[in-house]
Coordinates of C-alpha atoms in Angstrom, one line a residue:
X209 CA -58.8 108.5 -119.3
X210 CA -57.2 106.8 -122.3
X211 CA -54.0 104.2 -120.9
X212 CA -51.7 101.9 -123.3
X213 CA -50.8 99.1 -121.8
X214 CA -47.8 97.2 -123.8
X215 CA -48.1 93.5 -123.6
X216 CA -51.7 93.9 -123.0
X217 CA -52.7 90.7 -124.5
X218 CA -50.2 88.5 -121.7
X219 CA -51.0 86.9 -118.7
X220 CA -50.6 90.1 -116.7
X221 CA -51.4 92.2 -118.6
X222 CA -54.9 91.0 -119.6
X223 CA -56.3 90.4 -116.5
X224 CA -54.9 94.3 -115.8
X225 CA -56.9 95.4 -118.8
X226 CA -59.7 93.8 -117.2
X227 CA -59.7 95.7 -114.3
X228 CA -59.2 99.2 -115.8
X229 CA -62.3 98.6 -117.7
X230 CA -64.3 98.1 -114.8
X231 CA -62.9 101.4 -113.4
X232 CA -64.6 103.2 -116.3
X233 CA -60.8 103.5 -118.0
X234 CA -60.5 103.5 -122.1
X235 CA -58.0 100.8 -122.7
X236 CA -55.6 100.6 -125.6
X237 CA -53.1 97.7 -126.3
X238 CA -50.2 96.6 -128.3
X239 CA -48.6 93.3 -128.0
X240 CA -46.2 91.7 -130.4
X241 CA -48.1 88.3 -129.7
X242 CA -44.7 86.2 -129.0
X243 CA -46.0 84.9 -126.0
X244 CA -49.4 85.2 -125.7
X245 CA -52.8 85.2 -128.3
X246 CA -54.8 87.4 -130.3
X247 CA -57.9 86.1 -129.0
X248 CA -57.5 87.7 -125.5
X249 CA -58.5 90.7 -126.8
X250 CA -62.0 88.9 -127.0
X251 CA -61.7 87.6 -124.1
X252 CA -61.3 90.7 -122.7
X253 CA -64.6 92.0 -124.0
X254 CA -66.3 89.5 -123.2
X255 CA -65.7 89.8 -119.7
X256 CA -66.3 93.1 -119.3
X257 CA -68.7 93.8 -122.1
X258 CA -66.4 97.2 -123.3
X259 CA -64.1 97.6 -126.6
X260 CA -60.5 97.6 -126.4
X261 CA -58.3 98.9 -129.4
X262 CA -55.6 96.2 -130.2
X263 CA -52.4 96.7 -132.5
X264 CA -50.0 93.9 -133.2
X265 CA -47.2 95.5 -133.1
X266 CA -43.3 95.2 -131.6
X267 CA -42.6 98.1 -128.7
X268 CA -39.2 98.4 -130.3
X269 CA -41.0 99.5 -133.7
X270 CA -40.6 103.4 -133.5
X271 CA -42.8 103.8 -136.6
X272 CA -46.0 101.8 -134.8
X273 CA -45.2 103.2 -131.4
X274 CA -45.5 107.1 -133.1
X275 CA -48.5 105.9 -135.1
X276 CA -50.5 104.2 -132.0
X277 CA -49.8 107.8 -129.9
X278 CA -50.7 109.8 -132.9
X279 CA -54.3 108.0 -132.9
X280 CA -54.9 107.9 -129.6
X281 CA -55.2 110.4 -127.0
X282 CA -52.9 108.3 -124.6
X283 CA -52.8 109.6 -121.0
X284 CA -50.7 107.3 -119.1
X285 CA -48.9 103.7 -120.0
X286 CA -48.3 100.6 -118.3
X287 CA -45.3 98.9 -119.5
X288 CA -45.7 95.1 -119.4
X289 CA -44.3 94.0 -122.7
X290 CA -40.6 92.2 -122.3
X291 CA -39.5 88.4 -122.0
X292 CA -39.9 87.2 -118.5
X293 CA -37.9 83.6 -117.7
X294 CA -35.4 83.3 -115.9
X295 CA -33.8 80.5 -116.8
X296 CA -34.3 80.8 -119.9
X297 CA -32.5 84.6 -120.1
X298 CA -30.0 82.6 -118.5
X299 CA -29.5 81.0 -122.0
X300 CA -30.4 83.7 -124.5
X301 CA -28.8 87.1 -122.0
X302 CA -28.4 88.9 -125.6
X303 CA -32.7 88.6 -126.5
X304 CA -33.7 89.4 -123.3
X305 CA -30.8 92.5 -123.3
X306 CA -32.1 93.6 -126.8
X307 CA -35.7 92.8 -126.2
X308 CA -36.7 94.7 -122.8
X309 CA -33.9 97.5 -123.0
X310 CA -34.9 98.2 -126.4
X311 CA -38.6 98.4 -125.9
X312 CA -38.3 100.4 -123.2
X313 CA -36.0 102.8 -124.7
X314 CA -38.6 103.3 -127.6
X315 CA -41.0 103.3 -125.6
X316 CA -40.0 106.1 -123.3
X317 CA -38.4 108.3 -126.5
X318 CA -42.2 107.9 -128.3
X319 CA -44.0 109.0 -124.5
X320 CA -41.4 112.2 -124.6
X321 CA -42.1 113.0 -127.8
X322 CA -45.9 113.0 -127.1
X323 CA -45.8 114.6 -124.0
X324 CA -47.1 111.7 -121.9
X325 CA -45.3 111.6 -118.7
X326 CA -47.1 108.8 -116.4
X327 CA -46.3 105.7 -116.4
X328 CA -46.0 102.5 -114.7
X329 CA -43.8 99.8 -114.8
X330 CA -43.8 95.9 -114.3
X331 CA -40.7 95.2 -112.6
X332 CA -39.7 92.4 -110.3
X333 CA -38.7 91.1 -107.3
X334 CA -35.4 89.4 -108.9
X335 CA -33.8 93.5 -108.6
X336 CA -32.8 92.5 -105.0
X337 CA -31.0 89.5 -106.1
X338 CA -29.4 88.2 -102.4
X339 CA -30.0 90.7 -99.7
X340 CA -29.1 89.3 -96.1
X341 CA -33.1 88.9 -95.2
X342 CA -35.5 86.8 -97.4
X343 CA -38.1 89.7 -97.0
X344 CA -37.5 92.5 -98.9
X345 CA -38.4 95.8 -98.6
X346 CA -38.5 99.0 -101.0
X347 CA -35.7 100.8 -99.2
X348 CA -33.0 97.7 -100.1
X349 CA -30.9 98.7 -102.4
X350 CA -30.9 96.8 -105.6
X351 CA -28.5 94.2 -105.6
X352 CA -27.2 91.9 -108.3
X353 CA -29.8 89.9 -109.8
X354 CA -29.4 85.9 -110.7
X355 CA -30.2 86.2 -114.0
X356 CA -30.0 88.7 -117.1
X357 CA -33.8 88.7 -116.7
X358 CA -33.3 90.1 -112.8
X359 CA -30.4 92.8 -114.8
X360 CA -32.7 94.3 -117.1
X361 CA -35.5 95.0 -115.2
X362 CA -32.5 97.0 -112.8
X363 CA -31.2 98.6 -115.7
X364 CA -34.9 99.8 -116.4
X365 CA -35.7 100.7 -113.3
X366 CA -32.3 103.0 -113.8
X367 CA -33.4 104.1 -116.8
X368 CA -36.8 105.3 -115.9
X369 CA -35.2 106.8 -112.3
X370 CA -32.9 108.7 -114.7
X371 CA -35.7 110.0 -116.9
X372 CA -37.0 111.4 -114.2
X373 CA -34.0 113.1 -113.2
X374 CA -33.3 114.7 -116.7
X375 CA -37.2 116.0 -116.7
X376 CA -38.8 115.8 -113.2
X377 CA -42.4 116.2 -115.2
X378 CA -43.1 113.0 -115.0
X379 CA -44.6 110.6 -112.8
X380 CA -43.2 106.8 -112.0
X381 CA -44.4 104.0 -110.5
X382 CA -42.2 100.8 -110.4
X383 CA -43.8 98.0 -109.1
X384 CA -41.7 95.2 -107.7
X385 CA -43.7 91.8 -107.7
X386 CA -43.2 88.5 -106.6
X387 CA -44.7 85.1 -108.1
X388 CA -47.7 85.9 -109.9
X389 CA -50.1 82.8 -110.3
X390 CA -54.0 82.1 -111.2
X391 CA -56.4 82.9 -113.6
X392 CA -59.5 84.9 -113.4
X393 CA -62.5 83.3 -111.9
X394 CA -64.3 83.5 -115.1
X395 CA -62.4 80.8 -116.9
X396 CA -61.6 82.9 -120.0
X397 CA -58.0 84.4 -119.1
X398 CA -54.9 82.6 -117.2
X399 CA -51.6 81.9 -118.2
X400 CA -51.1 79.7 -121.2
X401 CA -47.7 80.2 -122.0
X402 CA -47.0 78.5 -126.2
X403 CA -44.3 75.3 -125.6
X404 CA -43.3 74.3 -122.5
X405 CA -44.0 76.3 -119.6
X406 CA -40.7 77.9 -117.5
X407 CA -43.5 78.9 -114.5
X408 CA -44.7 76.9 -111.8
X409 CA -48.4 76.9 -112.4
X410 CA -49.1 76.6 -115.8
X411 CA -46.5 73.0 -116.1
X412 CA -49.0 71.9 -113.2
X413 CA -51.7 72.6 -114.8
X414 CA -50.2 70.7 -118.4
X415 CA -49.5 67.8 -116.0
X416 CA -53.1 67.7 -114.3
X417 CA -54.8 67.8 -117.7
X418 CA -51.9 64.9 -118.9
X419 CA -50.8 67.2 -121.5
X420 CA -47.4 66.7 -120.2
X421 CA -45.8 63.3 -118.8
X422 CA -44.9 64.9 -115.0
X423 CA -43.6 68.0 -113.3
X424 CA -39.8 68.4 -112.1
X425 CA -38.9 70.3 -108.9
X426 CA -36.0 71.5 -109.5
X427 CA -33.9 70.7 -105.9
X428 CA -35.4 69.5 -103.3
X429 CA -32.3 70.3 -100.5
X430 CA -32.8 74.3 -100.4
X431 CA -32.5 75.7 -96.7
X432 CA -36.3 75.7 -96.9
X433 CA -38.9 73.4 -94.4
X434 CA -39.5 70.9 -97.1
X435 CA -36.2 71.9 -98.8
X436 CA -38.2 73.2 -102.2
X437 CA -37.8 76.8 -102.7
X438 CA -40.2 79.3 -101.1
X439 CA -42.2 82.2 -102.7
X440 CA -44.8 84.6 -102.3
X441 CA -47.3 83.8 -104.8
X442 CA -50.2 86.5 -105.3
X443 CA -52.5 85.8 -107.2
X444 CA -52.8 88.0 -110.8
X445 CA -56.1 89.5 -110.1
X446 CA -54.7 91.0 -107.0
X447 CA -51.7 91.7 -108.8
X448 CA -54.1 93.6 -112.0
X449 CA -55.7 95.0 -108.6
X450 CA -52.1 97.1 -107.5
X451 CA -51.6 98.3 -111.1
X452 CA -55.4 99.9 -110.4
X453 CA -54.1 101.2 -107.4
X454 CA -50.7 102.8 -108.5
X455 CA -52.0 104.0 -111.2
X456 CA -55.2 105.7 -109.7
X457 CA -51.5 107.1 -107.0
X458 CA -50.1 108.8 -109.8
X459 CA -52.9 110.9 -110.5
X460 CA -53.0 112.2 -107.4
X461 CA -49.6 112.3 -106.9
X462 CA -46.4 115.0 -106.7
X463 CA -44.3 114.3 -109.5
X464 CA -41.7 111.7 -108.5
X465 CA -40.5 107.9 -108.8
X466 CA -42.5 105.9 -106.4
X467 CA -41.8 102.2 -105.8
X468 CA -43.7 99.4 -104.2
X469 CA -43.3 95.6 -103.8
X470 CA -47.1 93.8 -104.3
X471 CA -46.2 90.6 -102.9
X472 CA -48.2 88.7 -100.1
X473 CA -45.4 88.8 -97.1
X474 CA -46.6 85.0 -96.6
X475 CA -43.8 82.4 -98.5
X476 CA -45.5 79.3 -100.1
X477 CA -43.0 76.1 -101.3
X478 CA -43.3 74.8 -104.4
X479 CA -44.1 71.0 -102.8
X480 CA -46.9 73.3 -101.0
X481 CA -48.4 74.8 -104.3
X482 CA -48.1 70.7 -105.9
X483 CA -50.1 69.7 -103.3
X484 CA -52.4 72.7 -102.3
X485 CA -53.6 72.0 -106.4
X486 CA -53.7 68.7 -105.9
X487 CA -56.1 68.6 -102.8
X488 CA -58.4 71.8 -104.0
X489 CA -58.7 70.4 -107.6
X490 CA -58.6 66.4 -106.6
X491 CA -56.6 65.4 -108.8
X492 CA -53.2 64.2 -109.3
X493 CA -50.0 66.0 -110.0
X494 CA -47.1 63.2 -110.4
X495 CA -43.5 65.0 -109.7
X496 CA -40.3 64.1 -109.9
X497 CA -37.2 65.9 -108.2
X498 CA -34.6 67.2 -110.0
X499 CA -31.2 69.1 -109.7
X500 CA -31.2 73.0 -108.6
X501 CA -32.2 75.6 -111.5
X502 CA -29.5 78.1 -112.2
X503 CA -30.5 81.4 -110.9
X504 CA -33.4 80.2 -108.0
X505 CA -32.7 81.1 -104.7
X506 CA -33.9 79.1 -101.8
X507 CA -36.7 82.2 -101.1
X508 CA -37.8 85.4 -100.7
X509 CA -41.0 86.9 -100.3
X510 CA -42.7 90.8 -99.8
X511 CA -42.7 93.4 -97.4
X512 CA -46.0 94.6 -98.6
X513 CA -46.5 97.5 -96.1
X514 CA -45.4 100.5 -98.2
X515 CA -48.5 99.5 -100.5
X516 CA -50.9 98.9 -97.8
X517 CA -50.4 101.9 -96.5
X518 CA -49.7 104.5 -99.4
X519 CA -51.8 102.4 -102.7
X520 CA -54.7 101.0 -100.0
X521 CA -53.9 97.9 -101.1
X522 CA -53.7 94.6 -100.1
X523 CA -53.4 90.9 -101.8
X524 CA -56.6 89.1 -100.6
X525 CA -57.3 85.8 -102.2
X526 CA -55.5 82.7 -101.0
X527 CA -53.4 80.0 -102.3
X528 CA -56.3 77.8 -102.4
X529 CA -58.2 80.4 -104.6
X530 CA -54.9 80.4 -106.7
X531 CA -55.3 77.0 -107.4
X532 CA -58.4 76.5 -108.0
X533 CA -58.8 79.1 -110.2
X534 CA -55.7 78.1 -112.1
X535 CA -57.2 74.9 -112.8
X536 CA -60.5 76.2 -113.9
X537 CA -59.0 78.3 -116.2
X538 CA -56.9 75.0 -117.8
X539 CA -59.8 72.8 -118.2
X540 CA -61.3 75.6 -119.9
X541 CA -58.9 76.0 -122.3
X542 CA -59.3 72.7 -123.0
X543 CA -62.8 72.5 -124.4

């Protein structure tokens, strides 16, 4: 079977590739490369010793989107490619509005037009915005989102729920994840976001290798233990793990929209993660504190049951493999 996956070539997205490969599935991938390298798609191959076919390409491009499903006998997608900070859609809401609506929207028209009706989509936990319990579970509704980032991953999951509605054909999985950190155990693929990082891991990692002066914590008097925000980081081969799953759902699957938070259920704090890296790795992470971050909550985290018990799945690696993995990857990329 013969899935696209956009933004193949991100942090994500890669290590998903990765494990569809090792299932035995054909992999195709198109990714703009604004966030991420061309060189992945080695990487890639080189970890799992099978060809992927790559095209640079923008989603939004209707042209390249016809001409990649008119070459390939696509069978199902998974939709990774958007922008993904939150505080920096916070300060550009109309390119992350234009950028993950719009590829989406093309997206979607192109599958329709193709007759390719599965698909599954990255969405995220920041649809449930501020619900009156931390731990949040499928059947929440969605709420209003801190940031524009939160807003158009709700406005996709709309989207794609409305699809449905107008052609029940198809088959939707929306997976709702939490903090997604480490790299894979090989070295070759992490997250190496170009400039400075807006996620936790990677700005430890460019302190630990001194590529960067120090790490800010942004507030340090949440309503949290250690008064750092809390969250359920999982680490990304898991996480390529429950796109496996849903995926390998959908085929056996009524048509339908099925959704699924792939979170841990176990909150971490970010002074936690500083120092769970620093002990693992041995090696120092100086930190300063900082004010609050528009848009962070104090925490949330995953009810993961609807996944354990419907996509057999299950986040398994700790946040000591997280970090140590992480790091392994940076000093990797630093050779």
């Amino acid at each position: 079977m013969k899935i696209l996956l956009t933004g193949g070539t991100g942090y994500i997205g890669s290590h998903t590739a990765v494990q569809l490969l090792n299932a035995g599935y054909d992999v195709v991938i198109v990714d703009n490369l604004v966030n991420s390298k061309e060189d992945t798609i080695d990487k890639i191959k080189q970890i799992t010793g099978k060809e992927v076919k790559f095209y640079k390409a923008d989603v939004r491009d209707a042209e390249a989107m016809d001409k990649i499903f008119s070459e390939n006998d696509i069978e199902g997608v998974i939709h990774f490619a958007g922008l993904k900070a939150v505080g920096e859609s916070c300060e550009k809401p109309i390119e992350y509005y234009q950028n993950n609506l719009d590829s989406t929207l093309t997206l979607v028209d192109t599958m329709r037009k193709h007759n390719v009706k599965k698909i599954v989509f990255s969405s995220s936990a920041t649809i449930y915005g501020i619900q009156e319990s931390p731990k949040y579970v499928e059947t929440m509704k969605r709420g209003t989102p801190s940031s524009p980032y939160g807003t158009t991953k709700v406005m996709i999951e709309q989207i794609l729920e409305d699809v449905y509605k107008a052609d029940p054909e198809w088959k939707i999985s929306i997976l709702r994840y939490f903090n997604p950190v480490g790299a894979h155990e090989s070295g070759l693929l992490g997250e190496d976001p170009k400039g400075i990082p807006n996620n936790l891991m990677p700005y430890i990692q460019k302190v630990a290798s001194k590529q960067l002066e120090q790490l800010t914590i942004f507030g340090n008097d949440y309503n949290t233990p250690d008064g750092t925000c809390r969250r359920d980081y999982l680490h990304v081969v898991d996480l390529a793990n429950g796109h496996l799953k849903a995926l390998e759902k959908l085929d056996g699957s009524e048509n339908g929209v099925y959704i699924y938070n792939l979170g841990t259920g176990n909150p971490k704090s970010v002074l936690e993660m500083v120092n769970t890296f620093k002990s693992v790795n041995n090696i120092d992470v100086p930190f300063k504190f900082g004010p609050r971050r528009e848009g962070d909550l104090d925490e949330f985290f995953a009810d993961p049951t609807k996944a354990e018990k419907e996509l057999d799945w299950k986040a398994e690696k700790t946040l000591e493999d997280m970090c140590r993995d992480s790091w392994n990857f940076a000093k990797n990329a630093m050779n």
